[in-house]
mmCIF file of C-alpha atoms and ligand atoms in Angstrom:
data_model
loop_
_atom_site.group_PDB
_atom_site.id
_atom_site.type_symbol
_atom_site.label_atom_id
_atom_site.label_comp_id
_atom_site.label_asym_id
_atom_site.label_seq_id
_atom_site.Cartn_x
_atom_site.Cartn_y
_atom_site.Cartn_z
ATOM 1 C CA UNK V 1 -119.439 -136.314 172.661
ATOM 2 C CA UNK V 2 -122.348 -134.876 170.663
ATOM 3 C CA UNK V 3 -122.606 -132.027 169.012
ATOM 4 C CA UNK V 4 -126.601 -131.771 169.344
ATOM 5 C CA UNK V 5 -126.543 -129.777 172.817
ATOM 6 C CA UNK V 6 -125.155 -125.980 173.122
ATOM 7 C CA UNK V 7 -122.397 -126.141 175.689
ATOM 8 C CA UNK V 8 -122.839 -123.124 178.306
ATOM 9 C CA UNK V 9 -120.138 -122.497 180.308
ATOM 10 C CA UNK V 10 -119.523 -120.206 183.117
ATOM 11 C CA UNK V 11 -116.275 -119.742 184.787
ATOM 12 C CA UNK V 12 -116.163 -117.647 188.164
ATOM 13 C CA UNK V 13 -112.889 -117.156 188.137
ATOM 14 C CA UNK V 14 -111.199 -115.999 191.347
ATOM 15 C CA UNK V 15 -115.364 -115.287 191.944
ATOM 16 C CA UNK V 16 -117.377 -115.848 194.768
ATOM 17 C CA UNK V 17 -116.469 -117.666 198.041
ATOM 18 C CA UNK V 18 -118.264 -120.955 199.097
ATOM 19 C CA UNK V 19 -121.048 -119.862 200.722
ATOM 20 C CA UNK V 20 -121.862 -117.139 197.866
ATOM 21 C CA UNK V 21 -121.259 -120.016 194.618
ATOM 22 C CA UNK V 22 -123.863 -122.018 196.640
ATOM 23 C CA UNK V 23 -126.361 -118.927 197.434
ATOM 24 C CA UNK V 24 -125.589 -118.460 193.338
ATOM 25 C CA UNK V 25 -126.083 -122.063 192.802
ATOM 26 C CA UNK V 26 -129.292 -122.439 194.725
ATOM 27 C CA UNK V 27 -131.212 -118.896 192.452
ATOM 28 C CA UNK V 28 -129.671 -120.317 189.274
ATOM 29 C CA UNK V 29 -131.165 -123.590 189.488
ATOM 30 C CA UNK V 30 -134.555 -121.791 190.116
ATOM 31 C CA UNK V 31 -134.281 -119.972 187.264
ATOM 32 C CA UNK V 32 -132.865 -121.948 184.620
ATOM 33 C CA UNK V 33 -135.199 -124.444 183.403
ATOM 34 C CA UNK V 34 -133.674 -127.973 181.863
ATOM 35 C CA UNK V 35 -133.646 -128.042 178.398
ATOM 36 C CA UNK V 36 -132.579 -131.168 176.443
ATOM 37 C CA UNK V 37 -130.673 -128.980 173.611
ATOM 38 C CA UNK V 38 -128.715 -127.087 176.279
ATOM 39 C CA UNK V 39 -126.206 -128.110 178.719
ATOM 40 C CA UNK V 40 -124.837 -126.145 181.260
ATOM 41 C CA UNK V 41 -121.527 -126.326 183.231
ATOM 42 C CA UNK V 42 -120.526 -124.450 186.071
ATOM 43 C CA UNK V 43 -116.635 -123.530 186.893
ATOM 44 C CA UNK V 44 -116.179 -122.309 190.348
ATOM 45 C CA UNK V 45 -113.337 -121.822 193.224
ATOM 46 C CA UNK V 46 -111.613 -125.361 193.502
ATOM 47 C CA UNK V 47 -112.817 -124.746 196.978
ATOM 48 C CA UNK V 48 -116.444 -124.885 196.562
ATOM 49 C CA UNK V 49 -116.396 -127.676 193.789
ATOM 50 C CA UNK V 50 -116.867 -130.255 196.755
ATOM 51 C CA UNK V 51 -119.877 -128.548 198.841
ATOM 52 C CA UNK V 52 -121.429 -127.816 195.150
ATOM 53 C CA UNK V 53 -121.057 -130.983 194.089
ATOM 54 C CA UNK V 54 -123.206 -132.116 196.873
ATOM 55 C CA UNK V 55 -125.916 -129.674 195.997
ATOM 56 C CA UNK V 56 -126.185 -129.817 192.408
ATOM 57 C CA UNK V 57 -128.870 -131.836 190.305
ATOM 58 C CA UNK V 58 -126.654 -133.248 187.524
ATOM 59 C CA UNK V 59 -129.399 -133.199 184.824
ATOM 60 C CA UNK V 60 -129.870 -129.497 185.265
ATOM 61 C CA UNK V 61 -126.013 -128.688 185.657
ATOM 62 C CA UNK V 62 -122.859 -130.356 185.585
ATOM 63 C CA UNK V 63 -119.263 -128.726 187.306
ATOM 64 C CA UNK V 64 -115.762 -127.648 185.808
ATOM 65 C CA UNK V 65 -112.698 -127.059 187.390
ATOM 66 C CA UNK V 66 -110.720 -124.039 186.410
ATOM 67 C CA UNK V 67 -107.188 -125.667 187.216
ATOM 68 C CA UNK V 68 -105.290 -128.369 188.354
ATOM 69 C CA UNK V 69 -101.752 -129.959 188.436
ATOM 70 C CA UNK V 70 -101.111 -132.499 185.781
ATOM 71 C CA UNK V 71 -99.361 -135.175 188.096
ATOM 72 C CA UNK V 72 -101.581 -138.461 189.339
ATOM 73 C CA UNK V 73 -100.054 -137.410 192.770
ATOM 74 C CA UNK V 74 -97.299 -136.720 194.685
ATOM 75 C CA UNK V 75 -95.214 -134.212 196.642
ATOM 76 C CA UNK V 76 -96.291 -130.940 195.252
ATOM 77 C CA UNK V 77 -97.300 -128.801 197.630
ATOM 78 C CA UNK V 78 -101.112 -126.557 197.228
ATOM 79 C CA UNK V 79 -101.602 -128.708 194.364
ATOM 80 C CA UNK V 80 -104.916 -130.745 193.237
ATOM 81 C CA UNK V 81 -104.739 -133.430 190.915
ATOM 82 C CA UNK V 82 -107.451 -135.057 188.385
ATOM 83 C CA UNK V 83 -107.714 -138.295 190.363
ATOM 84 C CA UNK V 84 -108.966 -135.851 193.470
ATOM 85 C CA UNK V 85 -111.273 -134.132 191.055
ATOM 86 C CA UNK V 86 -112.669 -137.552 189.296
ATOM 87 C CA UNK V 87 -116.119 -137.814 190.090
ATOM 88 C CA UNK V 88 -116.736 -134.391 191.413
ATOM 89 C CA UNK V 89 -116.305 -132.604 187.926
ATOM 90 C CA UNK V 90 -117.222 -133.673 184.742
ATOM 91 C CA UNK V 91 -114.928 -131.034 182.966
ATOM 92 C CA UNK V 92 -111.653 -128.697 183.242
ATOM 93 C CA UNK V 93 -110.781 -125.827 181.548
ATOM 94 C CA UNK V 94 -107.345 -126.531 180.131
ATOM 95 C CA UNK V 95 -104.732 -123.351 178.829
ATOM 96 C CA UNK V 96 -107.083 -120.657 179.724
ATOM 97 C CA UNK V 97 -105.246 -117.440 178.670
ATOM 98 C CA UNK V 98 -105.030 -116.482 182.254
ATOM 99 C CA UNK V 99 -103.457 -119.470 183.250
ATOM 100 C CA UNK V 100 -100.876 -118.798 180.026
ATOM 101 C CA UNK V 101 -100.186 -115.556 180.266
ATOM 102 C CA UNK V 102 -100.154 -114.637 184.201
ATOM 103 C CA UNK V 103 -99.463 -118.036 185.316
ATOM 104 C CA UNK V 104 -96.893 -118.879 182.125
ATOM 105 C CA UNK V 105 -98.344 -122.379 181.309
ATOM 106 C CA UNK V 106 -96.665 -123.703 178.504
ATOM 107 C CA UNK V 107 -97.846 -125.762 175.574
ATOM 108 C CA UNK V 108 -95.852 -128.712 177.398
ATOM 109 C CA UNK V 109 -97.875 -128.080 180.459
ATOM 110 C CA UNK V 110 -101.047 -127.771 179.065
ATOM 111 C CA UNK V 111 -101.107 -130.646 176.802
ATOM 112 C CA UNK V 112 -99.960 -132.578 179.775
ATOM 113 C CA UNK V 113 -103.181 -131.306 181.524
ATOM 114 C CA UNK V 114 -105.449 -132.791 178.461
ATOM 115 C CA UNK V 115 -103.827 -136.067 179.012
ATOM 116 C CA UNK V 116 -104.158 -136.309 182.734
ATOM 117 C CA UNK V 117 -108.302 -134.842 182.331
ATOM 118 C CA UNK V 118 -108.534 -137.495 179.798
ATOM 119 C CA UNK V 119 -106.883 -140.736 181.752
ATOM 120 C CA UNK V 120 -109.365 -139.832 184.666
ATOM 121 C CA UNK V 121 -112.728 -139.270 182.870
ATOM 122 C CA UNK V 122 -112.532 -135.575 183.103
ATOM 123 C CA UNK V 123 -113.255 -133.810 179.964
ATOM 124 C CA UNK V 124 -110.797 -131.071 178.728
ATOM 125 C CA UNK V 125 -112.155 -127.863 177.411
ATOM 126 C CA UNK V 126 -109.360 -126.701 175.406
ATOM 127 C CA UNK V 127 -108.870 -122.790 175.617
ATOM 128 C CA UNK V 128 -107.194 -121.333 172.864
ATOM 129 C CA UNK V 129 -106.885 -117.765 171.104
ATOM 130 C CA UNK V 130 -104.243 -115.003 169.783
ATOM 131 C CA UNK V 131 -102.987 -112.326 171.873
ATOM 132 C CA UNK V 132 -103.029 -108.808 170.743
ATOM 133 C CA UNK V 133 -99.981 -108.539 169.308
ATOM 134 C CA UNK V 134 -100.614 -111.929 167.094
ATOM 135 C CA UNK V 135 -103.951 -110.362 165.993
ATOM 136 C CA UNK V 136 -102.239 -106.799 164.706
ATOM 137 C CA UNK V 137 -99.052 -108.838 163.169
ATOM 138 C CA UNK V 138 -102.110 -111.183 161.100
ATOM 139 C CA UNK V 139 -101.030 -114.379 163.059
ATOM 140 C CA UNK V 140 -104.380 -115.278 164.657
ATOM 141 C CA UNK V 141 -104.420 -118.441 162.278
ATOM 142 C CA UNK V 142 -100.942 -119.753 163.075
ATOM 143 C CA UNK V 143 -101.337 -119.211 166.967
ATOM 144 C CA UNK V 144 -104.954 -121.255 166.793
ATOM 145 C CA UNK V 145 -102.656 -124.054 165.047
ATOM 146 C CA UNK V 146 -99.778 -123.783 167.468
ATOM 147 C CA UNK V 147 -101.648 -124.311 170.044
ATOM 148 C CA UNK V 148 -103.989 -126.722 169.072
ATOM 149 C CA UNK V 149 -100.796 -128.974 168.077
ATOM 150 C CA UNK V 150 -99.126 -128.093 171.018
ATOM 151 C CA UNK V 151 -102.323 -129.216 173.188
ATOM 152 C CA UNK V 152 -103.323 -132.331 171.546
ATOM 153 C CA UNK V 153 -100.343 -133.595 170.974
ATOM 154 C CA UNK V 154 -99.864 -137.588 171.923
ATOM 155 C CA UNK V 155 -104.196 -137.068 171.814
ATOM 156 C CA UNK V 156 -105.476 -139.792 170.033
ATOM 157 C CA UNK V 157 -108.639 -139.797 167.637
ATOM 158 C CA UNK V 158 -110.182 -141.668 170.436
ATOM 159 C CA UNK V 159 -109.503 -139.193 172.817
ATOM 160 C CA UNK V 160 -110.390 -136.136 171.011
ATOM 161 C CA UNK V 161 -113.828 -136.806 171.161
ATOM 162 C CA UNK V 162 -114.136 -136.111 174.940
ATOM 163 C CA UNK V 163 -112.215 -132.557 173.976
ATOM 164 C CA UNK V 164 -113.645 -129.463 173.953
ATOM 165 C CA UNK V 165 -112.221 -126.712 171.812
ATOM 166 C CA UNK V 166 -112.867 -123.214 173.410
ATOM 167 C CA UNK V 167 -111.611 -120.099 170.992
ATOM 168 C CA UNK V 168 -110.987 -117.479 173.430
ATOM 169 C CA UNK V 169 -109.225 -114.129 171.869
ATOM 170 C CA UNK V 170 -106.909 -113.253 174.617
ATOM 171 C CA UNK V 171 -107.534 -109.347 174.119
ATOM 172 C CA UNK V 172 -111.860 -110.101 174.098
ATOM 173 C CA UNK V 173 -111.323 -111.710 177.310
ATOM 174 C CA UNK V 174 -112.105 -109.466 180.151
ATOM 175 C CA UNK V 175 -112.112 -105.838 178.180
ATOM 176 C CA UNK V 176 -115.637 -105.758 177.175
ATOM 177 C CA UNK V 177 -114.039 -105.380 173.370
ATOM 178 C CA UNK V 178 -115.854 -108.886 171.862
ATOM 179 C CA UNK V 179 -114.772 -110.137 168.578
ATOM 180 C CA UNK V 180 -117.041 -109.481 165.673
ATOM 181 C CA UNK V 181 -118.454 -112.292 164.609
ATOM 182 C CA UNK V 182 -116.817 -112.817 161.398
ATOM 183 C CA UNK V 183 -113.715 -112.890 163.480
ATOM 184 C CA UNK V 184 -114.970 -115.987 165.310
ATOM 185 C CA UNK V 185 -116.489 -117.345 161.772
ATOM 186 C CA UNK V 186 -112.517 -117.268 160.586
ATOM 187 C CA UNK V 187 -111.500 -118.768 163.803
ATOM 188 C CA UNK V 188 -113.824 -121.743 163.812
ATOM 189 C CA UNK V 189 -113.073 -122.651 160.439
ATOM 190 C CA UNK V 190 -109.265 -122.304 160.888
ATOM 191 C CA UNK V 191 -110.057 -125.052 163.945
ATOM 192 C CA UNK V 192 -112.210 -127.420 161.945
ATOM 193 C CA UNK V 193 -109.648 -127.209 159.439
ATOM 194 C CA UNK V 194 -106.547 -127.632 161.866
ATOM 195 C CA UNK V 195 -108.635 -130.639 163.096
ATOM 196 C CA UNK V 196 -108.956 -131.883 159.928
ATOM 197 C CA UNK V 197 -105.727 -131.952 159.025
ATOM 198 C CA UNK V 198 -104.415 -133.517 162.206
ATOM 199 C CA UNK V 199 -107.850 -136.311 162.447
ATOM 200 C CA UNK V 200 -109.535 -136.303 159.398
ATOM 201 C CA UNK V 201 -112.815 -135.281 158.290
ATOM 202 C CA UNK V 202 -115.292 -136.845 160.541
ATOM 203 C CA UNK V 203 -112.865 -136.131 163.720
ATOM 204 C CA UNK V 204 -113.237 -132.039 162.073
ATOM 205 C CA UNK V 205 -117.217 -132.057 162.168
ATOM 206 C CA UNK V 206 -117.399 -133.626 165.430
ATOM 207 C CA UNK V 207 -115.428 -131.813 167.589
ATOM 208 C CA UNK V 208 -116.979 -129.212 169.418
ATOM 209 C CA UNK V 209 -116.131 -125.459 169.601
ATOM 210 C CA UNK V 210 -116.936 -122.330 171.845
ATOM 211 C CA UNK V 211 -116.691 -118.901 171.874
ATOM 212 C CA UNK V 212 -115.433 -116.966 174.649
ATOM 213 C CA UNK V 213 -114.967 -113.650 175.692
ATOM 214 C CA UNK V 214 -116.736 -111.138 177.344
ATOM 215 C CA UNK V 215 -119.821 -112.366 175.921
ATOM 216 C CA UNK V 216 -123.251 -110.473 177.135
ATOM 217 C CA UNK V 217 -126.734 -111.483 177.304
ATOM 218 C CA UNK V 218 -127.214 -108.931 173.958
ATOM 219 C CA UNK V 219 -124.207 -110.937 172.373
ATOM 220 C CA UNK V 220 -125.052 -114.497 172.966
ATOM 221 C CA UNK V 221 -127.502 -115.167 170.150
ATOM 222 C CA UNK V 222 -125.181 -113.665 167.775
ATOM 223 C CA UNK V 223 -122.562 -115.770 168.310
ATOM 224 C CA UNK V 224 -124.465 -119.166 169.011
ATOM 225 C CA UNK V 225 -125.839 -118.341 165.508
ATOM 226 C CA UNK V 226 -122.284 -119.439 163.744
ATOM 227 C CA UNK V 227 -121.754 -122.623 161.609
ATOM 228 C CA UNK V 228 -119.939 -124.102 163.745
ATOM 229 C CA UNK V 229 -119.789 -122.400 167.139
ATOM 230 C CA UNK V 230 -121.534 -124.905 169.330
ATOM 231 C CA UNK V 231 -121.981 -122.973 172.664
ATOM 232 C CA UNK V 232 -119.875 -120.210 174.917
ATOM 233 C CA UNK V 233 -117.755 -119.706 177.723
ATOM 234 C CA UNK V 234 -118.796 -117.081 180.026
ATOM 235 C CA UNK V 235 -116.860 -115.379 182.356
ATOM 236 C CA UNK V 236 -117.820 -111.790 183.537
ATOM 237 C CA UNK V 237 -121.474 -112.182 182.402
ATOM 238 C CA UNK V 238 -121.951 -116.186 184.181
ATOM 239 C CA UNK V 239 -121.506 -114.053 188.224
ATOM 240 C CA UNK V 240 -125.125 -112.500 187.757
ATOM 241 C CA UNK V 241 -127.299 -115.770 188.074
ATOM 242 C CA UNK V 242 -130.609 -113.560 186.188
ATOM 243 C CA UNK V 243 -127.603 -112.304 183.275
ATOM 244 C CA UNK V 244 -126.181 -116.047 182.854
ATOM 245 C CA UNK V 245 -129.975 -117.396 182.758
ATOM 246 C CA UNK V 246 -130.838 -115.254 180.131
ATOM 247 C CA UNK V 247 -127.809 -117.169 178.216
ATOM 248 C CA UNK V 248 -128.571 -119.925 178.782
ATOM 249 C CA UNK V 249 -132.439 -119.401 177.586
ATOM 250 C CA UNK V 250 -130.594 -117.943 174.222
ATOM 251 C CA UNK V 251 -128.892 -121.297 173.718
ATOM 252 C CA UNK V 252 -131.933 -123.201 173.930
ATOM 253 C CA UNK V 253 -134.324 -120.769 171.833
ATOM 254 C CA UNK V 254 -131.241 -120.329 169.535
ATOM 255 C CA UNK V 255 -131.644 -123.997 168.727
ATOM 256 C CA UNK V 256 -135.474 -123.946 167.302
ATOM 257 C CA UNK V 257 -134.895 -121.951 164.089
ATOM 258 C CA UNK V 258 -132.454 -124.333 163.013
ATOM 259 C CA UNK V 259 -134.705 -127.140 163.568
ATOM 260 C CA UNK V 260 -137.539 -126.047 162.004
ATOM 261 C CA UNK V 261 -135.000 -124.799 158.558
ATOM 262 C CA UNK V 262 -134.179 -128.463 158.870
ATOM 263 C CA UNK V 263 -137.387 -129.544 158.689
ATOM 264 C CA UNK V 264 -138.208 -127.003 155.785
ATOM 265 C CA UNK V 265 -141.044 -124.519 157.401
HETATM 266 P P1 LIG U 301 -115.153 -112.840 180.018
HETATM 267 O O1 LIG U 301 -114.229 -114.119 180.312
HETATM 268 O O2 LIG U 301 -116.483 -113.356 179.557
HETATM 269 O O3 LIG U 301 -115.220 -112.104 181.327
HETATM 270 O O4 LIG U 301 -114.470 -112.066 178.946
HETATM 271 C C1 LIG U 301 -114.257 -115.235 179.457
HETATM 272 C C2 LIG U 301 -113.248 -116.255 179.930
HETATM 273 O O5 LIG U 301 -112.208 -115.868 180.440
HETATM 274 O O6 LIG U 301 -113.464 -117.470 179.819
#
């Protein structure tokens, strides 16, 4: 895992049946051109993952499953596993706050989801982020801790590198009401440091971190442009192919200035 690419995510949601993601799939990939500095991953219906896999070019975009069921296999009726999903995504979206709050995943749950991505070469994208509630009673910090113990726990230094840290504020997602961007500048540093203190230094500059919610094509450069914030996860905004293009064209120009301020013109 390398933190040199912007991560660009886009999850569908309940979005979108088959034969629309692949309509959606076939405009996007003649819109978005492939940039070295960006990667782009697309999460649709579990249902489609198979006929998209198919169709997609894998150096232009790569696939994510929303869900799954943590067990290898077994007698659990209308579930998927990760061993049915190994090879046809690359990633999974792990504790998204739908899946928390509607579906009442627990910490226990979802850091036995990072485990099972991880054992079969899926990589997590860790979703994580304070409710409403937490934000007014001033526990955003101590939630982003909670549940980055509670999902990496057992996670070894190792294995955190194929982990991706998503910081989603549960009342952003959805409403149209984005955090400010120093919000998500306290966030990502309460991460890093969480990280820190649980792997160390190197583990804390490594890992990589997205914002995520309700992000527009007018808000994407804004928060791409954070120390720290190293791409986005896109749901309302990713179901209009042109919208999510011009994102994803954000990520990539977003990447020059700091270049060239590297390189001291
Ligand atoms: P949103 O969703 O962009 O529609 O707020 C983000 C997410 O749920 O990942």
């Amino acid at each position: 895992m390398t933190r040199d690419k912007k991560l660009i995510v886009g999850n569908w949601k309940m979005n979108l049946n088959t034969h629309e993601a692949s309509l959606y799939l076939h405009k996007l990939s003649g819109l978005v051109k492939t940039h070295r500095d960006v990667e782009v991953v697309l999460a649709p219906t579990i249902l489609a993952l198979q006929s998209l896999s198919l169709q997609i070019d894998r150096r232009q975009f790569k696939l994510a499953v929303q869900n799954f069921y943590w067990r290898d296999h077994g007698a659990y009726t209308g579930e998927v596993s990760a061993p049915q999903l190994r090879g046809v995504v690359e990633y999974a979206l792990v504790g998204h706050s739908e899946r928390r709050h509607i579906f009442g995943e627990t910490d226990k749950d979802i850091r036995n989801k990072v485990q099972a991505a991880i054992r079969n070469d899926i990589q997590p994208i860790l979703c994580i982020g304070e409710t409403t509630t937490e934000r007014v009673n001033n526990e955003t910090i101590d939630t982003i801790n909670d549940q980055l113990i509670g999902g990496l726990t057992n996670v070894t230094s190792e294995e955190l590198k194929r982990i991706t840290i998503a910081y989603e504020p549960v009342w952003a997602i959805g409403t149209g009401n984005n955090a400010v961007p120093a919000d998500v500048v306290k966030a990502v540093k309460a991460i890093r440091s969480q990280i820190k203190h649980l792997y160390g230094v190197a583990a804390a500059d490594d890992v990589r971190v997205l914002y995520g919610g309700s992000v527009k094509a007018d808000s994407a450069a804004d928060y791409l442009a954070i120390d720290g914030i190293d791409g986005l996860l896109v749901g309302g905004a990713s179901l209009d192919a042109h919208v999510f293009e011009e994102i994803i064209n954000k990520a990539h120009k977003g990447s020059k200035p700091d270049i060239k301020s590297r390189g001291g013109k």
